[in-house]
Coordinates of C-alpha atoms in Angstrom, one line a residue:
X12 CA -20.2 321.2 106.9
X13 CA -19.5 324.6 105.2
X14 CA -21.5 326.6 107.8
X15 CA -19.7 329.6 109.2
X16 CA -16.9 329.4 106.7
X17 CA -15.7 331.8 104.0
X18 CA -16.2 329.0 101.4
X19 CA -19.9 329.2 102.1
X20 CA -20.0 332.9 101.3
X21 CA -17.9 332.3 98.1
X22 CA -20.4 329.7 97.0
X23 CA -23.3 332.2 97.6
X24 CA -21.5 334.9 95.7
X25 CA -20.9 332.5 92.8
X26 CA -24.5 331.3 92.9
X27 CA -23.1 327.8 92.8
X28 CA -26.0 325.3 92.5
X29 CA -23.7 322.4 93.6
X30 CA -24.1 323.5 97.2
X31 CA -28.0 323.7 97.2
X32 CA -29.1 321.5 100.0
X33 CA -25.7 321.4 101.7
X34 CA -26.4 324.6 103.7
X35 CA -28.8 327.5 104.0
X36 CA -27.9 331.1 103.5
X37 CA -29.9 333.6 105.7
X38 CA -29.9 337.4 105.3
X39 CA -30.3 339.5 108.4
X40 CA -31.4 342.6 106.6
X41 CA -34.4 340.9 104.9
X42 CA -35.2 338.1 107.4
X43 CA -35.3 335.5 104.7
X44 CA -33.3 332.3 104.0
X45 CA -32.2 331.1 100.6
X46 CA -30.5 328.3 98.7
X47 CA -26.9 329.2 97.9
X48 CA -27.7 329.6 94.2
X49 CA -30.5 332.1 94.8
X50 CA -30.4 334.7 91.9
X51 CA -31.1 337.6 94.2
X52 CA -28.3 340.2 94.8
X53 CA -25.6 338.9 97.0
X54 CA -25.8 340.7 100.4
X55 CA -22.8 342.0 102.4
X56 CA -20.9 339.4 104.3
X57 CA -21.8 341.1 107.6
X58 CA -25.5 340.5 106.8
X59 CA -25.1 336.8 106.0
X60 CA -25.6 333.8 108.3
X61 CA -25.3 330.2 107.4
X62 CA -27.2 327.2 108.8
X63 CA -26.9 323.5 108.2
X64 CA -30.7 323.0 107.6
X65 CA -33.8 325.0 106.8
X66 CA -35.2 324.0 110.2
X67 CA -32.3 325.8 111.9
X68 CA -33.0 328.9 109.9
X69 CA -36.7 328.7 110.7
X70 CA -35.8 328.3 114.4
X71 CA -33.7 331.5 114.2
X72 CA -36.8 333.4 112.9
X73 CA -36.1 333.5 109.1
X74 CA -38.7 332.7 106.5
X75 CA -38.2 331.0 103.2
X76 CA -37.3 333.0 100.1
X77 CA -40.2 333.2 97.6
X78 CA -37.9 333.4 94.6
X79 CA -35.5 330.5 95.0
X80 CA -37.8 328.1 97.1
X81 CA -34.9 326.9 99.3
X82 CA -36.9 323.9 100.6
X83 CA -37.3 322.4 97.1
X84 CA -33.6 321.4 96.8
X85 CA -31.7 318.1 96.9
X86 CA -30.8 316.9 100.4
X87 CA -27.3 317.1 101.8
X88 CA -25.0 314.3 100.5
X89 CA -23.4 314.3 104.0
X90 CA -26.1 312.0 105.5
X91 CA -24.8 309.0 103.5
X92 CA -21.1 310.0 103.6
X93 CA -21.1 310.7 107.4
X94 CA -23.5 307.9 108.5
X95 CA -23.3 309.1 112.1
X96 CA -26.2 309.6 114.5
X97 CA -27.2 312.9 113.0
X98 CA -27.1 311.5 109.4
X99 CA -29.1 308.4 110.3
X100 CA -31.6 310.5 112.2
X101 CA -32.1 312.8 109.2
X102 CA -32.9 309.8 107.0
X103 CA -35.7 308.6 109.3
X104 CA -37.1 312.1 109.9
X105 CA -37.4 312.6 106.2
X106 CA -39.3 309.3 106.1
X107 CA -41.8 310.7 108.6
X108 CA -40.9 308.7 111.6
X109 CA -41.3 311.6 114.1
X110 CA -44.8 312.3 112.7
X111 CA -45.8 308.6 113.1
X112 CA -43.9 307.5 116.2
X113 CA -42.9 310.7 118.0
X114 CA -39.4 311.7 119.1
X115 CA -39.3 308.7 121.5
X116 CA -40.0 306.4 118.6
X117 CA -37.2 308.0 116.6
X118 CA -34.8 307.6 119.5
X119 CA -35.8 303.9 120.0
X120 CA -35.1 303.1 116.3
X121 CA -31.7 304.7 116.6
X122 CA -30.9 303.1 120.0
X123 CA -30.3 306.3 121.9
X124 CA -32.2 308.2 124.6
X125 CA -34.6 311.0 123.5
X126 CA -32.5 313.6 125.5
X127 CA -29.2 312.6 123.9
X128 CA -30.7 312.5 120.4
X129 CA -32.2 316.0 120.8
X130 CA -28.9 317.3 122.1
X131 CA -26.9 315.9 119.2
X132 CA -29.3 317.1 116.5
X133 CA -29.6 320.6 118.0
X134 CA -25.8 320.9 118.3
X135 CA -25.0 319.6 114.8
X136 CA -28.0 320.7 112.8
X137 CA -29.3 323.7 114.6
X138 CA -32.7 322.2 115.4
X139 CA -34.1 319.3 117.3
X140 CA -36.2 316.4 115.9
X141 CA -39.5 318.3 116.3
X142 CA -38.1 321.3 114.4
X143 CA -36.7 319.2 111.6
X144 CA -39.9 317.3 111.3
X145 CA -41.9 320.6 111.2
X146 CA -39.8 321.7 108.3
X147 CA -40.6 318.5 106.4
X148 CA -44.3 318.9 107.1
X149 CA -44.3 322.4 105.8
X150 CA -42.6 321.4 102.6
X151 CA -45.0 318.5 102.1
X152 CA -47.9 320.8 102.6
X153 CA -46.6 323.3 100.1
X154 CA -46.3 320.5 97.5
X155 CA -49.9 319.5 98.1
X156 CA -51.1 323.1 98.0
X157 CA -49.4 323.8 94.7
X158 CA -50.0 320.5 92.9
X159 CA -53.5 319.4 93.9
X160 CA -57.0 320.9 94.4
X161 CA -57.7 319.2 97.7
X162 CA -59.1 321.2 100.6
X163 CA -56.7 322.9 103.0
X164 CA -58.1 320.8 105.9
X165 CA -57.1 317.7 103.9
X166 CA -53.7 319.2 103.1
X167 CA -53.1 319.8 106.8
X168 CA -54.1 316.3 107.7
X169 CA -52.0 314.7 105.0
X170 CA -48.9 316.7 105.8
X171 CA -49.1 315.7 109.5
X172 CA -50.3 318.9 111.2
X173 CA -52.3 318.5 114.4
X174 CA -54.8 321.2 113.5
X175 CA -55.8 323.6 110.8
X176 CA -54.8 326.5 112.9
X177 CA -51.3 325.0 113.4
X178 CA -51.1 324.5 109.6
X179 CA -52.1 328.1 108.8
X180 CA -49.7 329.6 111.4
X181 CA -46.8 327.4 110.2
X182 CA -47.3 328.2 106.5
X183 CA -47.4 332.0 107.2
X184 CA -44.4 331.8 109.5
X185 CA -42.2 329.8 107.1
X186 CA -43.3 331.0 103.7
X187 CA -44.6 334.5 104.5
X188 CA -47.9 333.7 102.7
X189 CA -51.2 332.1 103.6
X190 CA -52.2 328.8 102.0
X191 CA -54.6 330.6 99.8
X192 CA -51.8 332.9 98.5
X193 CA -49.6 329.9 97.9
X194 CA -52.3 328.1 95.9
X195 CA -52.5 331.1 93.7
X196 CA -48.9 330.5 92.7
X197 CA -49.6 327.0 91.3
X198 CA -47.0 325.4 89.1
X199 CA -48.2 322.8 86.6
X200 CA -51.5 321.2 86.0
X201 CA -53.6 320.3 89.1
X202 CA -53.8 316.6 90.2
X203 CA -56.7 314.5 91.4
X204 CA -57.5 313.8 95.0
X205 CA -55.1 310.8 95.4
X206 CA -52.6 311.9 92.8
X207 CA -49.6 314.2 93.2
X208 CA -47.4 315.3 90.3
X209 CA -44.1 316.8 91.4
X210 CA -40.5 317.4 90.5
X211 CA -37.6 315.6 92.3
X212 CA -34.5 317.9 92.0
X213 CA -30.9 316.7 91.8
X214 CA -27.4 318.0 91.5
X215 CA -26.3 318.0 87.9
X216 CA -25.0 316.0 86.2
X217 CA -27.2 313.1 87.0
X218 CA -27.3 309.8 85.1
X219 CA -31.0 309.1 85.8
X220 CA -31.2 307.1 82.6
X221 CA -28.6 304.7 84.0
X222 CA -30.5 304.2 87.3
X223 CA -33.7 303.6 85.4
X224 CA -31.9 301.2 83.1
X225 CA -30.6 299.3 86.2
X226 CA -34.1 299.1 87.7
X227 CA -35.6 298.1 84.3
X228 CA -33.2 295.1 84.0
X229 CA -34.4 293.8 87.3
X230 CA -38.1 294.8 87.1
X231 CA -40.5 292.2 88.4
X232 CA -43.6 291.6 86.4
X233 CA -46.7 292.7 88.4
X234 CA -44.8 294.9 90.8
X235 CA -42.8 297.0 88.3
X236 CA -43.2 298.2 84.8
X237 CA -40.7 299.9 82.5
X238 CA -40.8 301.3 79.0
X239 CA -40.9 304.4 76.9
X240 CA -38.4 306.1 79.2
X241 CA -40.7 305.5 82.3
X242 CA -40.3 303.3 85.3
X243 CA -43.3 302.5 87.5
X244 CA -43.5 300.5 90.7
X245 CA -45.8 299.7 93.6
X246 CA -45.0 301.0 97.1
X247 CA -46.0 299.7 100.5
X248 CA -46.1 302.8 102.7
X249 CA -46.8 303.4 106.4
X250 CA -50.5 304.4 106.0
X251 CA -51.4 302.6 102.7
X252 CA -50.1 301.8 99.3
X253 CA -49.0 303.7 96.2
X254 CA -47.8 303.6 92.7
X255 CA -44.9 305.8 91.6
X256 CA -44.1 306.7 87.9
X257 CA -40.7 308.2 87.2
X258 CA -39.4 309.8 84.1
X259 CA -36.1 311.7 83.4
X260 CA -36.7 315.4 82.6
X261 CA -34.6 318.5 82.3
X262 CA -32.8 319.2 85.6
X263 CA -35.3 317.0 87.6
X264 CA -37.1 313.7 87.7
X265 CA -40.8 314.0 86.8
X266 CA -42.7 312.0 89.4
X267 CA -46.4 311.0 89.5
X268 CA -47.6 309.5 92.8
X269 CA -50.9 307.8 93.2
X270 CA -51.5 307.3 96.9
X271 CA -54.3 305.6 98.8
X272 CA -53.5 307.9 101.7
X273 CA -52.0 311.4 101.2
X274 CA -50.3 311.2 104.6
X275 CA -47.7 309.0 102.9
X276 CA -46.5 311.8 100.6
X277 CA -43.4 312.6 102.6
X278 CA -42.4 309.0 103.1
X279 CA -42.9 308.2 99.4
X280 CA -40.8 311.1 98.2
X281 CA -38.0 310.3 100.7
X282 CA -37.9 306.7 99.6
X283 CA -37.9 307.5 95.9
X284 CA -35.1 310.0 96.3
X285 CA -33.1 307.3 98.0
X286 CA -34.0 304.8 95.3
X287 CA -32.6 307.2 92.6
X288 CA -29.7 308.5 94.8
X289 CA -30.7 312.1 94.0
X290 CA -28.8 313.7 96.9
X291 CA -25.4 312.5 95.7
X292 CA -22.6 315.0 94.9
X293 CA -21.5 314.1 91.3
X294 CA -18.7 316.6 91.2
X295 CA -16.9 315.1 94.3
X296 CA -17.5 311.6 93.0
X297 CA -16.2 312.5 89.5
X298 CA -13.1 314.2 90.9
X299 CA -12.0 311.0 92.6
X300 CA -13.0 308.3 90.1
X301 CA -11.8 310.4 87.2
X302 CA -8.2 310.1 88.4
X303 CA -8.2 306.4 87.4
X304 CA -7.5 306.2 83.6
X305 CA -9.2 302.8 83.4
X306 CA -12.5 304.3 84.7
X307 CA -12.4 307.6 82.9
X308 CA -14.0 306.4 79.7
X309 CA -16.9 304.8 81.6
X310 CA -17.3 308.0 83.7
X311 CA -17.5 310.1 80.6
X312 CA -20.2 307.9 79.1
X313 CA -22.2 308.0 82.4
X314 CA -21.6 311.5 83.9
X315 CA -23.3 311.9 87.3
X316 CA -23.3 308.2 88.1
X317 CA -25.8 307.1 90.8
X318 CA -26.0 304.0 93.0
X319 CA -29.6 302.6 93.0
X320 CA -31.1 302.6 96.5
X321 CA -34.2 301.0 98.0
X322 CA -37.8 301.7 98.9
X323 CA -38.1 298.5 100.9
X324 CA -35.3 297.0 102.9
X325 CA -36.8 293.5 103.0
X326 CA -37.2 293.5 99.3
X327 CA -33.5 294.2 98.8
X328 CA -32.4 291.5 101.2
X329 CA -34.6 288.9 99.5
X330 CA -33.4 290.0 96.0
X331 CA -29.8 289.8 97.3
X332 CA -30.2 286.3 98.7
X333 CA -31.9 285.0 95.6
X334 CA -29.4 286.7 93.3
X335 CA -26.3 285.1 94.8
X336 CA -24.2 283.3 92.1
X337 CA -26.9 283.4 89.4
X338 CA -27.7 285.8 86.5
X339 CA -29.8 288.9 86.7
X340 CA -32.4 287.2 84.4
X341 CA -32.6 284.0 86.6
X342 CA -32.9 286.0 89.8
X343 CA -35.7 288.2 88.3
X344 CA -37.6 285.1 87.1
X345 CA -37.4 283.5 90.6
X346 CA -38.3 286.6 92.5
X347 CA -41.3 287.2 90.1
X348 CA -42.7 283.9 91.2
X349 CA -42.7 285.1 94.8
X350 CA -44.5 288.3 93.9
X351 CA -47.1 286.4 91.8
X352 CA -47.8 283.8 94.4
X353 CA -47.4 285.7 97.7
X354 CA -47.7 289.4 96.9
X355 CA -50.9 291.3 97.8
X356 CA -53.0 292.7 95.0
X357 CA -53.1 296.4 94.8
X358 CA -56.5 298.0 95.6
X359 CA -55.9 300.5 92.8
X360 CA -53.8 298.7 90.0
X361 CA -52.6 300.7 87.1
X362 CA -51.3 299.2 83.8
X363 CA -49.0 296.3 84.6
X364 CA -48.4 297.4 88.2
X365 CA -50.9 295.2 90.1
X366 CA -49.1 293.7 93.1
X367 CA -47.0 294.6 96.1
X368 CA -43.9 292.8 97.3
X369 CA -44.8 290.1 99.9
X370 CA -44.8 291.1 103.6
X371 CA -42.4 289.6 106.1
X372 CA -45.1 287.6 107.7
X373 CA -46.3 286.0 104.5
X374 CA -42.7 285.2 103.4
X375 CA -41.9 283.7 106.8
X376 CA -44.8 281.3 106.4
X377 CA -44.8 280.4 102.7
X378 CA -41.4 281.3 101.1
X379 CA -39.9 277.9 101.7
X380 CA -42.7 276.3 99.7
X381 CA -43.1 279.0 97.0
X382 CA -39.4 279.4 96.1
X383 CA -38.0 277.0 93.4
X384 CA -34.4 276.0 93.4
X385 CA -32.0 275.2 96.2
X386 CA -33.6 274.4 99.6
X387 CA -31.0 276.3 101.5
X388 CA -31.8 279.5 99.6
X389 CA -35.5 279.2 100.3
X390 CA -34.8 278.6 104.0
X391 CA -32.6 281.7 104.1
X392 CA -35.3 283.8 102.7
X393 CA -37.7 282.3 105.2
X394 CA -35.3 283.0 108.1
X395 CA -34.7 286.6 107.1
X396 CA -38.4 287.2 106.8
X397 CA -39.0 285.6 110.2
X398 CA -36.4 287.8 111.8
X399 CA -38.0 290.9 110.4
X400 CA -41.5 289.8 111.3
X401 CA -40.4 289.0 114.9
X402 CA -38.6 292.3 115.3
X403 CA -35.1 290.7 115.5
X404 CA -33.9 292.4 112.3
X405 CA -34.6 296.0 111.4
X406 CA -34.1 297.1 107.8
X407 CA -34.6 300.8 107.9
X408 CA -32.1 303.5 106.6
X409 CA -31.4 304.7 110.1
X410 CA -29.4 301.5 111.0
X411 CA -25.8 301.6 111.9
X412 CA -23.8 299.9 109.2
X413 CA -21.7 297.6 111.4
X414 CA -24.7 296.6 113.5
X415 CA -26.8 295.8 110.4
X416 CA -24.0 293.7 108.9
X417 CA -23.7 291.8 112.2
X418 CA -27.5 291.2 112.4
X419 CA -27.6 290.0 108.8
X420 CA -24.6 287.7 108.9
X421 CA -26.0 286.0 112.0
X422 CA -28.6 284.4 109.7
X423 CA -27.6 281.2 108.1
X424 CA -27.0 281.7 104.4
X425 CA -26.2 285.4 104.6
X426 CA -22.6 286.2 104.0
X427 CA -20.4 289.3 103.5
X428 CA -21.4 289.8 99.9
X429 CA -25.1 289.9 100.8
X430 CA -24.6 292.1 103.8
X431 CA -22.4 294.5 101.7
X432 CA -25.0 294.7 98.9
X433 CA -27.7 295.4 101.5
X434 CA -25.9 298.2 103.3
X435 CA -25.0 299.8 99.9
X436 CA -28.6 299.9 98.7
X437 CA -30.6 300.2 101.9
X438 CA -28.3 302.6 103.8
X439 CA -26.8 304.3 100.8
X440 CA -23.3 303.6 102.0
X441 CA -21.0 305.1 99.3
X442 CA -17.8 303.2 99.9
X443 CA -18.8 299.5 99.4
X444 CA -16.8 297.3 97.0
X445 CA -18.4 294.0 96.1
X446 CA -15.1 292.5 95.0
X447 CA -16.4 288.9 94.8
X448 CA -19.4 289.9 92.6
X449 CA -19.3 288.0 89.3
X450 CA -20.7 290.8 87.1
X451 CA -18.5 293.4 88.8
X452 CA -15.4 291.2 88.2
X453 CA -16.4 290.7 84.5
X454 CA -16.8 294.5 84.1
X455 CA -13.4 295.1 85.7
X456 CA -11.8 292.7 83.3
X457 CA -13.4 294.4 80.3
X458 CA -12.0 297.7 81.5
X459 CA -8.5 296.3 82.1
X460 CA -8.8 296.3 85.8
X461 CA -7.6 293.2 87.8
X462 CA -10.4 290.7 88.3
X463 CA -9.1 288.7 91.3
X464 CA -10.8 290.0 94.5
X465 CA -7.5 290.7 96.3
X466 CA -6.0 292.6 93.3
X467 CA -9.3 294.4 92.6
X468 CA -9.5 295.5 96.2
X469 CA -6.0 296.8 96.1
X470 CA -6.6 298.7 92.8
X471 CA -9.9 300.1 94.2
X472 CA -8.3 301.9 97.2
X473 CA -7.8 304.9 94.9
X474 CA -11.6 305.1 94.5
X475 CA -12.4 305.6 98.2
X476 CA -14.7 307.0 99.5
X477 CA -16.8 306.3 96.4
X478 CA -16.2 302.6 95.6
X479 CA -20.0 301.9 95.4
X480 CA -20.2 304.3 92.5
X481 CA -17.2 302.7 90.8
X482 CA -18.9 299.4 91.2
X483 CA -21.9 300.7 89.3
X484 CA -19.6 301.7 86.4
X485 CA -18.2 298.1 86.4
X486 CA -21.7 296.7 86.3
X487 CA -22.5 298.9 83.4
X488 CA -19.3 297.8 81.6
X489 CA -20.3 294.2 82.1
X490 CA -23.8 294.9 80.7
X491 CA -22.4 296.7 77.7
X492 CA -20.4 293.7 76.6
X493 CA -16.9 293.1 75.0
X494 CA -16.9 296.3 73.0
X495 CA -16.1 298.1 76.3
X496 CA -12.6 296.5 76.4
X497 CA -11.3 298.2 73.2
X498 CA -12.6 301.6 74.2
X499 CA -11.0 301.3 77.6
X500 CA -7.6 300.3 76.2
X501 CA -7.7 303.2 73.7
X502 CA -8.5 305.6 76.5
X503 CA -5.7 304.2 78.7
X504 CA -3.1 304.6 75.9
X505 CA -4.1 308.2 75.3
X506 CA -3.8 309.0 79.0

C-alpha cells in the first residue's frame, strides 16, 4: 500500500491516473477526499492525508470530491495480488455479502470470527465491514440516482439502505449533496425502471477487445450472445436474474444491465468487473512480461492484457471439467447441450439470451444423463454440483486458494489443471501457469518458447507474479495460428 508514503504524494502531484483506486487522497483544509488524478490544484504536503479506501476517508469525516468522483474508479489491484484475508473480504463486500448476510455471514464465509475480521479490516483498510459496505451502498445509490428515473425510495431500497432517512443522511454526508441535487447532475440518457446504463472504468491500457474475443469464442447459445463488438450474457444474481450487455468504449466499458431486482446492481457490477479483470494494473504487468523478448511482440499487439474472470463459480468448474483435453469448439457444443436441456428460461429474455446456466441442484440430479461423451466426465460434473448443492464446496471469490484447490481435487476427476484453471478465473489469482494446457503449449511453441511442461515452467519463472497474464498471451498466439511464429522470431532477432 502507498498510504503514508512520499510516493503517494508524488502520484497526486503528477495526477497519475494509474493510482486511481489504489489509495485515496484527503485534503484537511477542504474536508474532501479525491482520486490521485484529481485535476484540482495540488495542496501542500502538510494538508494531505492518504487512506487505503474511500470508506476510511469517510470514517475520518471527509466527503467525496464533486469534481473527480473518487468512488467511480477501478478497484485496487492489490486484492487479487495479495489474496490475504483483507483482500478476500473486499471481494465479498463488493459483491454485497454484508448487505445480504451481515458481518457474521461475511465472517462465516471467510472462516474467521466476526471480531477478528473487523480488527483486521480496520487495521489494514481503515474501516470495518460495515463502513466498507456503507461506501459500496452509497456508490450504488449514486449510480441509480444519476442513470435512472426511479423514485428515491426505490433507490434507497435497491442500494441496501434500511430507511429513506438513512439514505438521505448518508448521501449528504458522503457527497455533500442531497439526492435531488445529485439527480440534477445526471450524466447520459435516463434508463427504465429495471435497466441501468453505466460506465465501468479501468486502468489504461486495457485490452477489452481481447477479453470479449475470448468470451465470444466460448459463448454458449441461449446463455450468451456476441456480435458487432458487443457481448451479452445472462446472470443469476442473489435476488433475481439479469442480462448484461458489454461494449468497449473510450476509457471505459459501456454496460447495460437489465435486472429483475435492482438490489442486485452492486453484485452484478462487481461480478462483471471481475469477469473483465478491470482492476488489473497493466503497467506493472507489462514491465515484467515485456522483459521476455519472446513475449514482447504479443504484448505489443495486446497492450493491457487481461485474464477473463467469472460471474458464476459453478459455471467455470463445469466448463473446466468438460473442456479437459478437447477443443474449445467441442467443449462449447457439449456445454450448450447442458444449458439447453437443464438451464432455466429467463423471465425477461432479450435477443438470443434466453436461458440461465443450470443450478447445482439440477446438475446434481440430471447432469449424468444429459451430458454426452465419457461417463466419468459426466459423473465428475454431477459430483461437483452435488458438493456445491450440499454445501461441501464453496465457489465464491473469497475462498483461500490452497483450501479451494484441496476441496476441488478431493472430487474424483478433478486434477491440478482443473483446480488451477478455477482459481485463476474464480479467484482472479494472477500467478497461475497451466503448463499442461494443450492450447497454451501450442501457443508457446509458436512463440519459440519451450513446450514441454517442465521446460515451460522453468522459462516462465521470469513472468512471476503475472504468469496468468502470460498464459492469456500464449492462448492468443495459439488462436492466431502459425503466422505468429515468424513474427516472434523476427522480434527475437531484433532484440
